[in-house]
mmCIF file of N, CA, C and O in Angstrom:
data_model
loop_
_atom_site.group_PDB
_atom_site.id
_atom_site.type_symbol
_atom_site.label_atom_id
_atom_site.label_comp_id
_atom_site.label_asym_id
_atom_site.label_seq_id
_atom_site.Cartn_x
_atom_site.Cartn_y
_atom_site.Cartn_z
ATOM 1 N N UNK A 1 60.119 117.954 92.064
ATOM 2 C CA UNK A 1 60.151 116.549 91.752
ATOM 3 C C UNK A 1 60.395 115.786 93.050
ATOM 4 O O UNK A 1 61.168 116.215 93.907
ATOM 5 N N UNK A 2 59.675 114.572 93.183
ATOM 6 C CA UNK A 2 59.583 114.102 94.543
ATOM 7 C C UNK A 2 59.732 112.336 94.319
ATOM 8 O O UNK A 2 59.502 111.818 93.226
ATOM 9 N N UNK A 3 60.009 111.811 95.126
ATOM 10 C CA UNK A 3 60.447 110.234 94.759
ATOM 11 C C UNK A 3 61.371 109.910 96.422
ATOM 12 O O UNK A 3 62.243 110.485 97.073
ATOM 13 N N UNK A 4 60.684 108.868 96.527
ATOM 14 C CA UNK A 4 60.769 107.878 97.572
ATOM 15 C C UNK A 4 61.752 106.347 97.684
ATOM 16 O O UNK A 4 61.147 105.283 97.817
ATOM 17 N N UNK A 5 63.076 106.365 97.626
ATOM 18 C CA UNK A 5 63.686 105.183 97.874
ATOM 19 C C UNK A 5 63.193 104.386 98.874
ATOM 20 O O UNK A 5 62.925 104.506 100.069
ATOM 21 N N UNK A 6 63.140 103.227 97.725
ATOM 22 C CA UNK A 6 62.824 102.134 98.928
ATOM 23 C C UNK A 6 64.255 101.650 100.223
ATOM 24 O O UNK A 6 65.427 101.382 99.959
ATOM 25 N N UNK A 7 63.645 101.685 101.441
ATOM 26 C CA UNK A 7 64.321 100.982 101.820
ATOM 27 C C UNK A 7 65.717 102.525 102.340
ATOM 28 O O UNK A 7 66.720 102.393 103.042
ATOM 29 N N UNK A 8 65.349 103.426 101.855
ATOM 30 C CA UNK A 8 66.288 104.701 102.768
ATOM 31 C C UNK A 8 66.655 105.058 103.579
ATOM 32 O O UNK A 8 67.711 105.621 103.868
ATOM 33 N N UNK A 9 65.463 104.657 104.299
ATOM 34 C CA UNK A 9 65.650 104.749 106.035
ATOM 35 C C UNK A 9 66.365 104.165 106.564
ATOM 36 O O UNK A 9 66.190 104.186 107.782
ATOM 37 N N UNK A 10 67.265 103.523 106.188
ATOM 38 C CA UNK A 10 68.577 102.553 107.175
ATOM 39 C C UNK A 10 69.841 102.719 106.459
ATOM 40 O O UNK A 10 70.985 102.887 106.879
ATOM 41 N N UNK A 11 69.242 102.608 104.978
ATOM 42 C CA UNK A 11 70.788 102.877 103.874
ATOM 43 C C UNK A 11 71.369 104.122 103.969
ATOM 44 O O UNK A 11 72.496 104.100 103.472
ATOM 45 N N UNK A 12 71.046 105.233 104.421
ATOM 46 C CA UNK A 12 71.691 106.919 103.984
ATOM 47 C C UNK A 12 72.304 106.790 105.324
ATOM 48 O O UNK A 12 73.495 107.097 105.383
ATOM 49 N N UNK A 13 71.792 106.441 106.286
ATOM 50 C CA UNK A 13 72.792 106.626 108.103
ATOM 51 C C UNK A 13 73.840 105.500 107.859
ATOM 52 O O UNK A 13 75.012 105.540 108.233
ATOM 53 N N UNK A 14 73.261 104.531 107.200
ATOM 54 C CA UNK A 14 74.522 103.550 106.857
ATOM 55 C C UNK A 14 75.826 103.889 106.445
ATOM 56 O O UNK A 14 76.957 103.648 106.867
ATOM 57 N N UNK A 15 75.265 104.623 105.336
ATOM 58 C CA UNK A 15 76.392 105.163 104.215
ATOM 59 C C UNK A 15 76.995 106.860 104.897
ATOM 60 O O UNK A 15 77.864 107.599 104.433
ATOM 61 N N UNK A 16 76.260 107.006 105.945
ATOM 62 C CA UNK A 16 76.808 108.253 106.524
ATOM 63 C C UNK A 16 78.182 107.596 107.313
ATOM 64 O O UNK A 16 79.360 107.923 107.170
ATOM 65 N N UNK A 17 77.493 106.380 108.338
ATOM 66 C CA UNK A 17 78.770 106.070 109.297
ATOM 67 C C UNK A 17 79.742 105.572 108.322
ATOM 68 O O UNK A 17 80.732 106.289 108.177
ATOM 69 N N UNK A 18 79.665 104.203 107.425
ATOM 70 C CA UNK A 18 80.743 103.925 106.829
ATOM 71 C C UNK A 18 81.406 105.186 106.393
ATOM 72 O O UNK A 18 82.517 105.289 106.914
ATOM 73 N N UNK A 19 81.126 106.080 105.689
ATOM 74 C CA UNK A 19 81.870 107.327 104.992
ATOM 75 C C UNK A 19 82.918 107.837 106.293
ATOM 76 O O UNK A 19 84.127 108.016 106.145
ATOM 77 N N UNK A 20 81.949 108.078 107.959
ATOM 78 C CA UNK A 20 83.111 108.583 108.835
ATOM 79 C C UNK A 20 84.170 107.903 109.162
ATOM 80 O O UNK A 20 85.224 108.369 109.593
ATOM 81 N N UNK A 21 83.882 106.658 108.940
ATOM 82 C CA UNK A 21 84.703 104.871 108.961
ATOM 83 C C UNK A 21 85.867 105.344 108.355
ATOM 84 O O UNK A 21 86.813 105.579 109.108
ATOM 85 N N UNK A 22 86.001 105.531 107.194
ATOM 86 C CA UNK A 22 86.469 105.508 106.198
ATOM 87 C C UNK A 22 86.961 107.099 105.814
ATOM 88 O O UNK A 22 87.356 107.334 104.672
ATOM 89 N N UNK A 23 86.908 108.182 106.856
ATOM 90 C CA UNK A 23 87.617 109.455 106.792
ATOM 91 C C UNK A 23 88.786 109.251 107.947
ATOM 92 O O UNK A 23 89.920 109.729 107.909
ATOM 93 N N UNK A 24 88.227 108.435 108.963
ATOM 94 C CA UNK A 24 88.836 108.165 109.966
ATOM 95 C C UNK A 24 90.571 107.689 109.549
ATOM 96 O O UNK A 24 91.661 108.255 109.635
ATOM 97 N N UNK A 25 90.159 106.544 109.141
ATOM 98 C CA UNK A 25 91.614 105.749 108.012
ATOM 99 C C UNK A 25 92.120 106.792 107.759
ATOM 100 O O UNK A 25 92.982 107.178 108.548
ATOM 101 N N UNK A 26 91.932 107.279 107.086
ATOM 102 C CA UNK A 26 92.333 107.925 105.708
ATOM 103 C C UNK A 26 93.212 109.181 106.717
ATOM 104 O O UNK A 26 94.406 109.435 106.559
ATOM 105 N N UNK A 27 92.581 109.655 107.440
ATOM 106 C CA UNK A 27 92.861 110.705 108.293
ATOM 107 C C UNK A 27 94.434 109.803 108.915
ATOM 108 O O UNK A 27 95.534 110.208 108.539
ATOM 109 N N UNK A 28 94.349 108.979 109.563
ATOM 110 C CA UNK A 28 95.232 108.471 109.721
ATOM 111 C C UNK A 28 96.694 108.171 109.074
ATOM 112 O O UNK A 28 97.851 108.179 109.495
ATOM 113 N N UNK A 29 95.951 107.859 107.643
ATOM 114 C CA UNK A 29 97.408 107.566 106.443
ATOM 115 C C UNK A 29 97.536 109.203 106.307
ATOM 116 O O UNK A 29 98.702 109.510 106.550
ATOM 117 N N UNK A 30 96.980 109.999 106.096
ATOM 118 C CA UNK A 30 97.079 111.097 105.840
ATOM 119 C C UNK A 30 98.203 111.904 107.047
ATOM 120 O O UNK A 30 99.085 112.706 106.743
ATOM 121 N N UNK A 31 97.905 111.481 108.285
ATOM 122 C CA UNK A 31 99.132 112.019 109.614
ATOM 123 C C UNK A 31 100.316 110.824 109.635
ATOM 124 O O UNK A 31 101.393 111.074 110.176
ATOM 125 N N UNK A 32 100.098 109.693 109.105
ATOM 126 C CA UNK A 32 101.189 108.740 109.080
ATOM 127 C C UNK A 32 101.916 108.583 108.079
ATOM 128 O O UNK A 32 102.976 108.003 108.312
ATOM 129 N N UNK A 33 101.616 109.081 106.406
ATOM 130 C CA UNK A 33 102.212 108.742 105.782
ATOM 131 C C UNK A 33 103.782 109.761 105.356
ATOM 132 O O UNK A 33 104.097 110.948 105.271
ATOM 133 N N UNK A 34 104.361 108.527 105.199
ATOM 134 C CA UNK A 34 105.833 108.633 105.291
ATOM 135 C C UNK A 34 106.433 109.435 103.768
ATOM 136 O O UNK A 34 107.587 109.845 103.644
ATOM 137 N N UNK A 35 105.306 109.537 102.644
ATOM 138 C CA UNK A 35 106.123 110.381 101.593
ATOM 139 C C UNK A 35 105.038 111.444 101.353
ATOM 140 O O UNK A 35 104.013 111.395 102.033
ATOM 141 N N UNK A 36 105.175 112.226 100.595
ATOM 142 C CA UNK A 36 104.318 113.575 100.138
ATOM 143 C C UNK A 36 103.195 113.106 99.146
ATOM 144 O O UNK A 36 102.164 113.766 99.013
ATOM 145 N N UNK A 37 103.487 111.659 98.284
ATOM 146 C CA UNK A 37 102.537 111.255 97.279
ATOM 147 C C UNK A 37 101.501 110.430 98.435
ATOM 148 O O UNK A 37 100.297 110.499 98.191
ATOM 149 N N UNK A 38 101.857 109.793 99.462
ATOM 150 C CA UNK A 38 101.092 109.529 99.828
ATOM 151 C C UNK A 38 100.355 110.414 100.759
ATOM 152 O O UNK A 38 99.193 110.025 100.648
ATOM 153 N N UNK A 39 100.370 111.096 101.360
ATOM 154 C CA UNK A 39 99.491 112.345 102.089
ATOM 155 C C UNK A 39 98.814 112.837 100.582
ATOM 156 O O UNK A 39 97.586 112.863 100.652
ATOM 157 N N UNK A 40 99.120 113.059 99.823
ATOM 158 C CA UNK A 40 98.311 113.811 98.354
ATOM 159 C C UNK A 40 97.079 113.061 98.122
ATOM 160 O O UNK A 40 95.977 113.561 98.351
ATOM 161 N N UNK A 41 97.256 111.701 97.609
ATOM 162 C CA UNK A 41 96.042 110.602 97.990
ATOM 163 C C UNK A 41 95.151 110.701 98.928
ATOM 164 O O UNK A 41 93.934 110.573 98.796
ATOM 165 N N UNK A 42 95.895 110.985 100.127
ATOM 166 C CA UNK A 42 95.016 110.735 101.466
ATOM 167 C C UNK A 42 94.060 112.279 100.941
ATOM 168 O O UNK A 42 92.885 112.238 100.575
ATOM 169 N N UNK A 43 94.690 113.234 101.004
ATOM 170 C CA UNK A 43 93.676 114.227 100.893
ATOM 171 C C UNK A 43 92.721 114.314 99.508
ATOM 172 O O UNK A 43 91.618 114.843 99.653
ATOM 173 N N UNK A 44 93.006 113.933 98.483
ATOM 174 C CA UNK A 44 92.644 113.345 97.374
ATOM 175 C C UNK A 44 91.101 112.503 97.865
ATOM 176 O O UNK A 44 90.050 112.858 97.331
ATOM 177 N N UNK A 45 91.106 111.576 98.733
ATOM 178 C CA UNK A 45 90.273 110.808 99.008
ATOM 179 C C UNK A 45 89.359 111.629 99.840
ATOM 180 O O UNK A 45 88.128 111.621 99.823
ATOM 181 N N UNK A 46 90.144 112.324 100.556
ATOM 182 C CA UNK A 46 89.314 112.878 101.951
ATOM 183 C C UNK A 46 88.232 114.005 100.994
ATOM 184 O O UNK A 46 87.094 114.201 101.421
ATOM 185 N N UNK A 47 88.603 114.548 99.974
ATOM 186 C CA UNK A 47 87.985 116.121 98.652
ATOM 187 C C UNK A 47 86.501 114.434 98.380
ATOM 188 O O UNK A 47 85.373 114.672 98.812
ATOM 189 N N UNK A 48 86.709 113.226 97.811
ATOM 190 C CA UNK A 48 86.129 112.510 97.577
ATOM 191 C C UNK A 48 85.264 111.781 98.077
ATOM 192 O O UNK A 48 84.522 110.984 97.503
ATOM 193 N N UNK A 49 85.360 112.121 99.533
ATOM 194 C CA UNK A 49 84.503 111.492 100.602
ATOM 195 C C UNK A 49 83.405 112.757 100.539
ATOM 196 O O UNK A 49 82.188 112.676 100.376
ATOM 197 N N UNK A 50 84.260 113.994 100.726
ATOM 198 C CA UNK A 50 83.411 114.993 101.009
ATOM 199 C C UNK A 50 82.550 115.405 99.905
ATOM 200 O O UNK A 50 81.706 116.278 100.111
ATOM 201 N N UNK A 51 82.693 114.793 98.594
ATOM 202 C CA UNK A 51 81.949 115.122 97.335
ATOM 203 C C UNK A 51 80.448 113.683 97.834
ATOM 204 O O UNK A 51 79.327 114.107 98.112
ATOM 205 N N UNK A 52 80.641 112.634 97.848
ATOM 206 C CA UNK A 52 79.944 111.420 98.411
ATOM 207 C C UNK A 52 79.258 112.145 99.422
ATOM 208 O O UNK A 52 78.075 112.278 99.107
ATOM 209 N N UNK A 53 79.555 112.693 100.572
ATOM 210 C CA UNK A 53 78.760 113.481 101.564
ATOM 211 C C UNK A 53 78.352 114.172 100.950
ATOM 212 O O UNK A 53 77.171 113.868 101.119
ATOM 213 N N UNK A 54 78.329 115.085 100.176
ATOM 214 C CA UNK A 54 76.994 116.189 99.976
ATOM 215 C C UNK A 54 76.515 115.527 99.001
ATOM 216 O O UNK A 54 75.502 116.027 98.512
ATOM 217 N N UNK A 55 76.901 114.526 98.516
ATOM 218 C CA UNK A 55 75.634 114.121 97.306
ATOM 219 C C UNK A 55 74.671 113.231 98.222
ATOM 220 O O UNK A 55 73.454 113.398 98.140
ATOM 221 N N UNK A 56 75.185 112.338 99.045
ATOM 222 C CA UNK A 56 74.390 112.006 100.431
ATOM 223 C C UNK A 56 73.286 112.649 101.150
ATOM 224 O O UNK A 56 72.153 112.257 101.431
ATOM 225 N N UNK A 57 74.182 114.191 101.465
ATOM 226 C CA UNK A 57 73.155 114.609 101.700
ATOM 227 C C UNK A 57 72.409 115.443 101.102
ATOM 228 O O UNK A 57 71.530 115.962 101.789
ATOM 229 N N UNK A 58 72.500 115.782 99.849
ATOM 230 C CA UNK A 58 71.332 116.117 99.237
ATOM 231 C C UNK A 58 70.372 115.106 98.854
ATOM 232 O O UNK A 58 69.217 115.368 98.519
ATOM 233 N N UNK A 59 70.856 113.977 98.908
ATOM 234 C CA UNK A 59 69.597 112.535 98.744
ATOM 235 C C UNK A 59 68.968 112.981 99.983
ATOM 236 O O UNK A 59 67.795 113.296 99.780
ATOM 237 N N UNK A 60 69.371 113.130 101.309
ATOM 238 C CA UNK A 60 68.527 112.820 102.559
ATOM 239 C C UNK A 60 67.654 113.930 102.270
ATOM 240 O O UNK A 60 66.533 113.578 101.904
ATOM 241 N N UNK A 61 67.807 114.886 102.318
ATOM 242 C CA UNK A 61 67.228 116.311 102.321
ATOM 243 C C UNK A 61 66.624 116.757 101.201
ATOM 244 O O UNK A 61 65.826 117.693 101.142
ATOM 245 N N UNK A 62 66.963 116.161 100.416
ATOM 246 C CA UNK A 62 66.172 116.748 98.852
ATOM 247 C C UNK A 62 66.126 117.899 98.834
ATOM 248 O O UNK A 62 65.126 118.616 98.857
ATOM 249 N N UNK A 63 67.700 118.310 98.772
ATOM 250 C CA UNK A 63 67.959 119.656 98.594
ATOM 251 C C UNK A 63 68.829 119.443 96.982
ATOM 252 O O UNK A 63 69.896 118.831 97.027
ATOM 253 N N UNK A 64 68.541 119.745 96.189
ATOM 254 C CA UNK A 64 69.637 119.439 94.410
ATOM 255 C C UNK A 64 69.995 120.896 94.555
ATOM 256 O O UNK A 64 70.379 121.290 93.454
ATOM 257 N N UNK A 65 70.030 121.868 95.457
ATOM 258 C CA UNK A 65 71.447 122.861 94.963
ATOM 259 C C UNK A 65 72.780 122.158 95.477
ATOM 260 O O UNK A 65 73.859 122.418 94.945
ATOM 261 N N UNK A 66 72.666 121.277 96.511
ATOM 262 C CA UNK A 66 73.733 120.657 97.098
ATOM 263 C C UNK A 66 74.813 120.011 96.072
ATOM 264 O O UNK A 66 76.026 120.052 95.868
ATOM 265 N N UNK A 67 73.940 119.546 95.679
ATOM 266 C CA UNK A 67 74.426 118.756 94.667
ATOM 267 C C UNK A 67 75.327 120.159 93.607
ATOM 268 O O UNK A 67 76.249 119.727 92.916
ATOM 269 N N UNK A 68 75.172 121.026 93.556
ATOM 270 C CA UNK A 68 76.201 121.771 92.794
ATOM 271 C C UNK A 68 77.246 121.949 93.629
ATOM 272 O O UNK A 68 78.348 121.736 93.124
ATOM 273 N N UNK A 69 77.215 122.299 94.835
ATOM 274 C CA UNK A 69 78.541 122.496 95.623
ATOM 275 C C UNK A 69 79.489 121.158 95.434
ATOM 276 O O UNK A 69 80.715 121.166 95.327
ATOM 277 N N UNK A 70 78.810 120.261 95.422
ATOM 278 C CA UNK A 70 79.755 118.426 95.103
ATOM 279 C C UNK A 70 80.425 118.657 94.058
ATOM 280 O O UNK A 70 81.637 118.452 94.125
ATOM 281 N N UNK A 71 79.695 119.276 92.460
ATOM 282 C CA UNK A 71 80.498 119.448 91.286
ATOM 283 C C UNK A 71 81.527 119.858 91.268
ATOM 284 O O UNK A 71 82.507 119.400 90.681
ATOM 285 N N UNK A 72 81.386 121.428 92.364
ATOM 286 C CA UNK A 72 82.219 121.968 92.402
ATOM 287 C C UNK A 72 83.503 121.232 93.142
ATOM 288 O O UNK A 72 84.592 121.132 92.577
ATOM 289 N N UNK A 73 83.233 120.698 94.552
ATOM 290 C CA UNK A 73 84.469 120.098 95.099
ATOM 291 C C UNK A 73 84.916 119.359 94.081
ATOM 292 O O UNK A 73 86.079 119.575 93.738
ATOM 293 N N UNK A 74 84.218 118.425 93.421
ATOM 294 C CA UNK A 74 84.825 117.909 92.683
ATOM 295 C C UNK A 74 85.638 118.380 91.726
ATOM 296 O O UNK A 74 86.592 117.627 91.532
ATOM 297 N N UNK A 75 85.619 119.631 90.851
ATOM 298 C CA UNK A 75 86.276 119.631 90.126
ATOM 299 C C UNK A 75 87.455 120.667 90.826
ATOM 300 O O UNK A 75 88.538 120.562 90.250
ATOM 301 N N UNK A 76 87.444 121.476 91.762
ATOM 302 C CA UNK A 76 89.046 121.365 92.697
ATOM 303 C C UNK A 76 89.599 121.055 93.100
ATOM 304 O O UNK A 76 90.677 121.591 93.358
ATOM 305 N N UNK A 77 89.144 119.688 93.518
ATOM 306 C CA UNK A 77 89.750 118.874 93.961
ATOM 307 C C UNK A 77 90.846 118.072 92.747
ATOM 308 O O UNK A 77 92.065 118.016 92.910
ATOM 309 N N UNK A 78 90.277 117.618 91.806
ATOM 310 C CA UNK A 78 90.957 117.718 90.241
ATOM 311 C C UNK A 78 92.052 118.300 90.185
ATOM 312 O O UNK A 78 93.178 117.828 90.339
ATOM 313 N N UNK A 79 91.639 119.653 89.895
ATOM 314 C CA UNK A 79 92.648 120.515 89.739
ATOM 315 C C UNK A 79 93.714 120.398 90.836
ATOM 316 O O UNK A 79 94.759 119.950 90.363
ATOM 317 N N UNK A 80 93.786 120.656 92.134
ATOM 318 C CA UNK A 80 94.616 120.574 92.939
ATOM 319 C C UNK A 80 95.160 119.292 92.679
ATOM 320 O O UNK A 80 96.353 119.420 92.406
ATOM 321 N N UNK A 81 94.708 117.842 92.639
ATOM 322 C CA UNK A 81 95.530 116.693 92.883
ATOM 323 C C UNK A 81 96.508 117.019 91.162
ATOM 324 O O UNK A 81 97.694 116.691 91.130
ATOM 325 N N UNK A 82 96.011 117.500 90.199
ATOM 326 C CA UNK A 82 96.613 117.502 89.049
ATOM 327 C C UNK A 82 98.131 118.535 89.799
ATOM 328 O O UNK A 82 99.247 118.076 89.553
ATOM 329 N N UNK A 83 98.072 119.460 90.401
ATOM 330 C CA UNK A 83 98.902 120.980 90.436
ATOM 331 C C UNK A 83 99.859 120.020 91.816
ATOM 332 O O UNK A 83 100.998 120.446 92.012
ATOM 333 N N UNK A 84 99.521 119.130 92.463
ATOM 334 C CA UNK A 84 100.289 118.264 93.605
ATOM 335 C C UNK A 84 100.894 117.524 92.574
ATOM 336 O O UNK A 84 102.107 117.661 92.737
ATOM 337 N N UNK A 85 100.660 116.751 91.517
ATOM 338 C CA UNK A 85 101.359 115.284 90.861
ATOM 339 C C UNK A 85 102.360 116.009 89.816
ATOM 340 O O UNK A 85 103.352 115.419 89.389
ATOM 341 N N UNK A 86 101.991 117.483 89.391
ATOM 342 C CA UNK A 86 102.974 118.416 88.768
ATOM 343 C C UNK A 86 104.356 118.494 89.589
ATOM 344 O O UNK A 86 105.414 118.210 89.027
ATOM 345 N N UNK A 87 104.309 118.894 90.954
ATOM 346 C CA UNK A 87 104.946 119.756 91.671
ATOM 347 C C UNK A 87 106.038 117.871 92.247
ATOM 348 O O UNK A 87 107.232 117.595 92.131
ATOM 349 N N UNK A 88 105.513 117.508 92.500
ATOM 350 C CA UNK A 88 105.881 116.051 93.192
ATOM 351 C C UNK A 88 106.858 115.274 91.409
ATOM 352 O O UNK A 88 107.933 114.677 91.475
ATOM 353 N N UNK A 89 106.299 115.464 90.432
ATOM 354 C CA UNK A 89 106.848 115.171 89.107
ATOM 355 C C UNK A 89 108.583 115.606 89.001
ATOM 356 O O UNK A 89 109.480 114.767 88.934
ATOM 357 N N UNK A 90 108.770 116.948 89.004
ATOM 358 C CA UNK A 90 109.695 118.189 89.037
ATOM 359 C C UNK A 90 110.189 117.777 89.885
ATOM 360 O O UNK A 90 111.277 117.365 89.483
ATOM 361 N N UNK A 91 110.037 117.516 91.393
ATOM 362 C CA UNK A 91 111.367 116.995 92.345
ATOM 363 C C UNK A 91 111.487 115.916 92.233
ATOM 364 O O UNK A 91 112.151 115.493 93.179
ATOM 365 N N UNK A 92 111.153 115.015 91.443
ATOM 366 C CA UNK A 92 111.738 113.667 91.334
ATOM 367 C C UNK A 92 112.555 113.674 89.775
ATOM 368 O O UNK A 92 113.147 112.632 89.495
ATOM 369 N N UNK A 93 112.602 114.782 88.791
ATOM 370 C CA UNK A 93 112.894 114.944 87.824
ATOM 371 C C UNK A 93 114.329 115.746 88.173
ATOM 372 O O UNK A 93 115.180 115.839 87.288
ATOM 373 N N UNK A 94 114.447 116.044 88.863
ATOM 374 C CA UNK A 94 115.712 117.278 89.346
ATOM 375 C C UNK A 94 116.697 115.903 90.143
ATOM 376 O O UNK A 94 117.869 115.907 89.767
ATOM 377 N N UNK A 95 116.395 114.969 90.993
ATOM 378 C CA UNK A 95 117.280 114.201 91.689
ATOM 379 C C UNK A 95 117.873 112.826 90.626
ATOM 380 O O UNK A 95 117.281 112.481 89.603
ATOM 381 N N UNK A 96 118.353 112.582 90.821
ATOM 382 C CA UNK A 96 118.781 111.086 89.986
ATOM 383 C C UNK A 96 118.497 110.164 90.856
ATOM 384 O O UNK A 96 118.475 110.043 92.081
ATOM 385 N N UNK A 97 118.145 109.136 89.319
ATOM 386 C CA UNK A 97 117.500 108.291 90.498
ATOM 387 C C UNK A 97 118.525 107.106 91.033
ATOM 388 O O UNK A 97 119.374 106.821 90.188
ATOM 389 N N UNK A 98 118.586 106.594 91.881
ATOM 390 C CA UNK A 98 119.164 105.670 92.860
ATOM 391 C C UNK A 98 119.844 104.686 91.950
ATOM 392 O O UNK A 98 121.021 104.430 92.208
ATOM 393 N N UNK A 99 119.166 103.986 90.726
ATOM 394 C CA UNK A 99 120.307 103.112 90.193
ATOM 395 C C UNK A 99 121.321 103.584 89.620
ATOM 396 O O UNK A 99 122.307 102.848 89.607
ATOM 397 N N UNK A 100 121.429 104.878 88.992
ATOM 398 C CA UNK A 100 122.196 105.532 88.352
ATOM 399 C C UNK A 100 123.215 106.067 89.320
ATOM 400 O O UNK A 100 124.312 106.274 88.800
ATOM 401 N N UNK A 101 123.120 106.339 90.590
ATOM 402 C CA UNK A 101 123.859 106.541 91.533
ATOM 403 C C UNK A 101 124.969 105.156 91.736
ATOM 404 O O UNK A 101 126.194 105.066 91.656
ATOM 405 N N UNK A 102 123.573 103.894 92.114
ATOM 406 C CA UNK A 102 124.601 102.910 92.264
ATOM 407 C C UNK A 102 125.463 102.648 91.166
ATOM 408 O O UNK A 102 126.507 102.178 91.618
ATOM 409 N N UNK A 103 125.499 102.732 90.017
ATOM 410 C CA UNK A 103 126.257 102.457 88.495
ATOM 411 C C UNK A 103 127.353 103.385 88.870
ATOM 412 O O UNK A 103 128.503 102.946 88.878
ATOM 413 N N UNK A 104 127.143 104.492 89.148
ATOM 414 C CA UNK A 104 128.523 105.636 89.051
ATOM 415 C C UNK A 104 129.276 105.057 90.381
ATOM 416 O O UNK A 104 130.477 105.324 90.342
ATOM 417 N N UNK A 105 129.033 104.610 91.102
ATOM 418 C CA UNK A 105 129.244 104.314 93.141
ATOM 419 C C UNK A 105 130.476 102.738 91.835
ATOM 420 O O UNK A 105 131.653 102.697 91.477
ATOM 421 N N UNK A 106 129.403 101.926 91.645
ATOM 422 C CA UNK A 106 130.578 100.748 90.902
ATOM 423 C C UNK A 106 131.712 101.085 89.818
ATOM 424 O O UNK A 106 132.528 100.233 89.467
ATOM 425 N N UNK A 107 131.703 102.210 89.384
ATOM 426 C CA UNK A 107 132.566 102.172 88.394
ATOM 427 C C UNK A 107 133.715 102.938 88.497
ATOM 428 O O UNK A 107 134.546 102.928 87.590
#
């Protein structure tokens, strides 16, 4: 099956640089950020960029097995951010939280 976007030739390199634009950031919050939920996101996004890239480039290339490897990131990526928001859940479930501290601190 064969088919011709109009207008491709400028949009797919487009959408290539913005995507490195936009790993770049991310890469950044990802070495800067200051709690564990936020690095989880960052890599969260980064599994999501890289699903957008191979569906990218299986548009450029008109290659559709590509497009199964994307499913796949995609759905480990799933799984992992689900098995991170578990694990991150449990240590915030084990500490008390801060007002309850201050209440016992006043009384």
């Amino acid at each position: 099956m064969s088919f011709e976007l109009a207008g491709a030739a400028w949009v797919i390199p487009l959408a290539f640089a913005l995507q490195g634009v936009s790993a770049a950031l991310i890469l950044a919050r990802l070495l800067r950020g200051p709690t564990g939920p936020d690095r989880v996101v960052a890599i969260d996004a980064l599994t999501l960029l890289g699903t957008a890239a191979l569906g990218l480039f299986a548009l450029h290339s008109r290659q559709t097995v590509i497009l199964d490897a994307a499913v796949v990131l995609a759905l480990v990526s799933f799984i992992s951010t689900t098995a991170f928001m578990l694990m991150f859940r449990t240590r915030e479930a084990e500490s008390p939280p801060a007002a309850s501290i201050k209440e016992e601190r006043d009384q």
